One Martini backbone bead per residue (centre of mass of N, CA, C, O) as a GRO file, in nm:
protein
   87
    1UNK     BB    1  -1.909  -6.282   4.297
    2UNK     BB    2  -2.110  -6.518   4.348
    3UNK     BB    3  -1.863  -6.679   4.471
    4UNK     BB    4  -1.780  -6.488   4.694
    5UNK     BB    5  -2.016  -6.497   4.843
    6UNK     BB    6  -2.046  -6.791   4.899
    7UNK     BB    7  -1.787  -6.841   5.054
    8UNK     BB    8  -1.844  -6.597   5.264
    9UNK     BB    9  -2.173  -6.606   5.337
   10UNK     BB   10  -2.312  -6.406   5.120
   11UNK     BB   11  -2.531  -6.214   5.010
   12UNK     BB   12  -2.561  -6.019   4.744
   13UNK     BB   13  -2.752  -5.784   4.866
   14UNK     BB   14  -2.508  -5.749   5.120
   15UNK     BB   15  -2.335  -5.644   4.915
   16UNK     BB   16  -2.095  -5.363   4.867
   17UNK     BB   17  -1.928  -5.135   4.737
   18UNK     BB   18  -1.672  -4.924   4.762
   19UNK     BB   19  -1.602  -4.635   4.747
   20UNK     BB   20  -1.476  -4.429   4.558
   21UNK     BB   21  -1.193  -4.237   4.495
   22UNK     BB   22  -1.261  -3.895   4.382
   23UNK     BB   23  -1.001  -3.713   4.443
   24UNK     BB   24  -0.829  -3.793   4.182
   25UNK     BB   25  -1.049  -3.741   3.970
   26UNK     BB   26  -1.106  -3.409   4.089
   27UNK     BB   27  -0.881  -3.248   4.043
   28UNK     BB   28  -0.892  -3.102   3.782
   29UNK     BB   29  -1.175  -2.948   3.878
   30UNK     BB   30  -1.027  -2.810   4.116
   31UNK     BB   31  -0.836  -2.649   3.939
   32UNK     BB   32  -1.051  -2.507   3.745
   33UNK     BB   33  -1.241  -2.366   3.952
   34UNK     BB   34  -1.008  -2.204   4.125
   35UNK     BB   35  -0.921  -2.054   3.877
   36UNK     BB   36  -1.196  -1.924   3.802
   37UNK     BB   37  -1.248  -1.777   4.086
   38UNK     BB   38  -0.996  -1.602   4.088
   39UNK     BB   39  -1.085  -1.447   3.851
   40UNK     BB   40  -1.413  -1.492   3.871
   41UNK     BB   41  -1.578  -1.476   4.180
   42UNK     BB   42  -1.891  -1.372   4.114
   43UNK     BB   43  -1.972  -1.631   3.986
   44UNK     BB   44  -2.143  -1.883   3.931
   45UNK     BB   45  -2.215  -2.194   3.825
   46UNK     BB   46  -2.309  -2.201   3.526
   47UNK     BB   47  -2.116  -2.008   3.444
   48UNK     BB   48  -1.847  -2.167   3.514
   49UNK     BB   49  -1.960  -2.428   3.327
   50UNK     BB   50  -1.960  -2.285   3.078
   51UNK     BB   51  -1.673  -2.212   3.070
   52UNK     BB   52  -1.544  -2.499   3.096
   53UNK     BB   53  -1.682  -2.574   2.811
   54UNK     BB   54  -1.544  -2.370   2.635
   55UNK     BB   55  -1.260  -2.487   2.703
   56UNK     BB   56  -1.318  -2.822   2.672
   57UNK     BB   57  -1.472  -2.969   2.878
   58UNK     BB   58  -1.671  -3.281   2.975
   59UNK     BB   59  -1.832  -3.237   3.222
   60UNK     BB   60  -2.051  -3.288   3.446
   61UNK     BB   61  -2.271  -3.100   3.618
   62UNK     BB   62  -2.309  -3.280   3.882
   63UNK     BB   63  -1.991  -3.310   3.933
   64UNK     BB   64  -1.931  -3.022   3.964
   65UNK     BB   65  -2.149  -2.954   4.174
   66UNK     BB   66  -1.994  -3.131   4.394
   67UNK     BB   67  -1.728  -2.968   4.422
   68UNK     BB   68  -1.856  -2.682   4.442
   69UNK     BB   69  -1.954  -2.766   4.728
   70UNK     BB   70  -1.700  -2.875   4.864
   71UNK     BB   71  -1.564  -2.583   4.822
   72UNK     BB   72  -1.761  -2.362   4.915
   73UNK     BB   73  -1.935  -2.185   4.642
   74UNK     BB   74  -2.257  -2.193   4.728
   75UNK     BB   75  -2.310  -1.935   4.853
   76UNK     BB   76  -2.454  -1.634   4.944
   77UNK     BB   77  -2.449  -1.342   4.813
   78UNK     BB   78  -2.468  -1.044   4.935
   79UNK     BB   79  -2.659  -0.743   4.874
   80UNK     BB   80  -2.725  -0.428   4.852
   81UNK     BB   81  -2.902  -0.215   5.005
   82UNK     BB   82  -3.149   0.012   4.862
   83UNK     BB   83  -3.258   0.305   4.899
   84UNK     BB   84  -3.535   0.479   4.920
   85UNK     BB   85  -3.658   0.711   4.764
   86UNK     BB   86  -3.716   1.020   4.779
   87UNK     BB   87  -3.992   1.262   4.834
   0.00000   0.00000   0.00000
């Protein structure tokens, strides 16, 4: 790395690695999350994550949450408003 930067005339602090393509690495997470949400659509992130762990997947919660948000599953679900009891 050091020699490559010297040859290119670039300081080592100015060099940054390109981001790795995570779509291929995230494919199993995407498949597992979509299957789980299709089965249990009202579950939130932590319940889905706990179920994935129970199924034997050892993915990091931050990685799973990043994919969860990328699939736009983190929207707030509106609940029904209950009418106040009559007096």
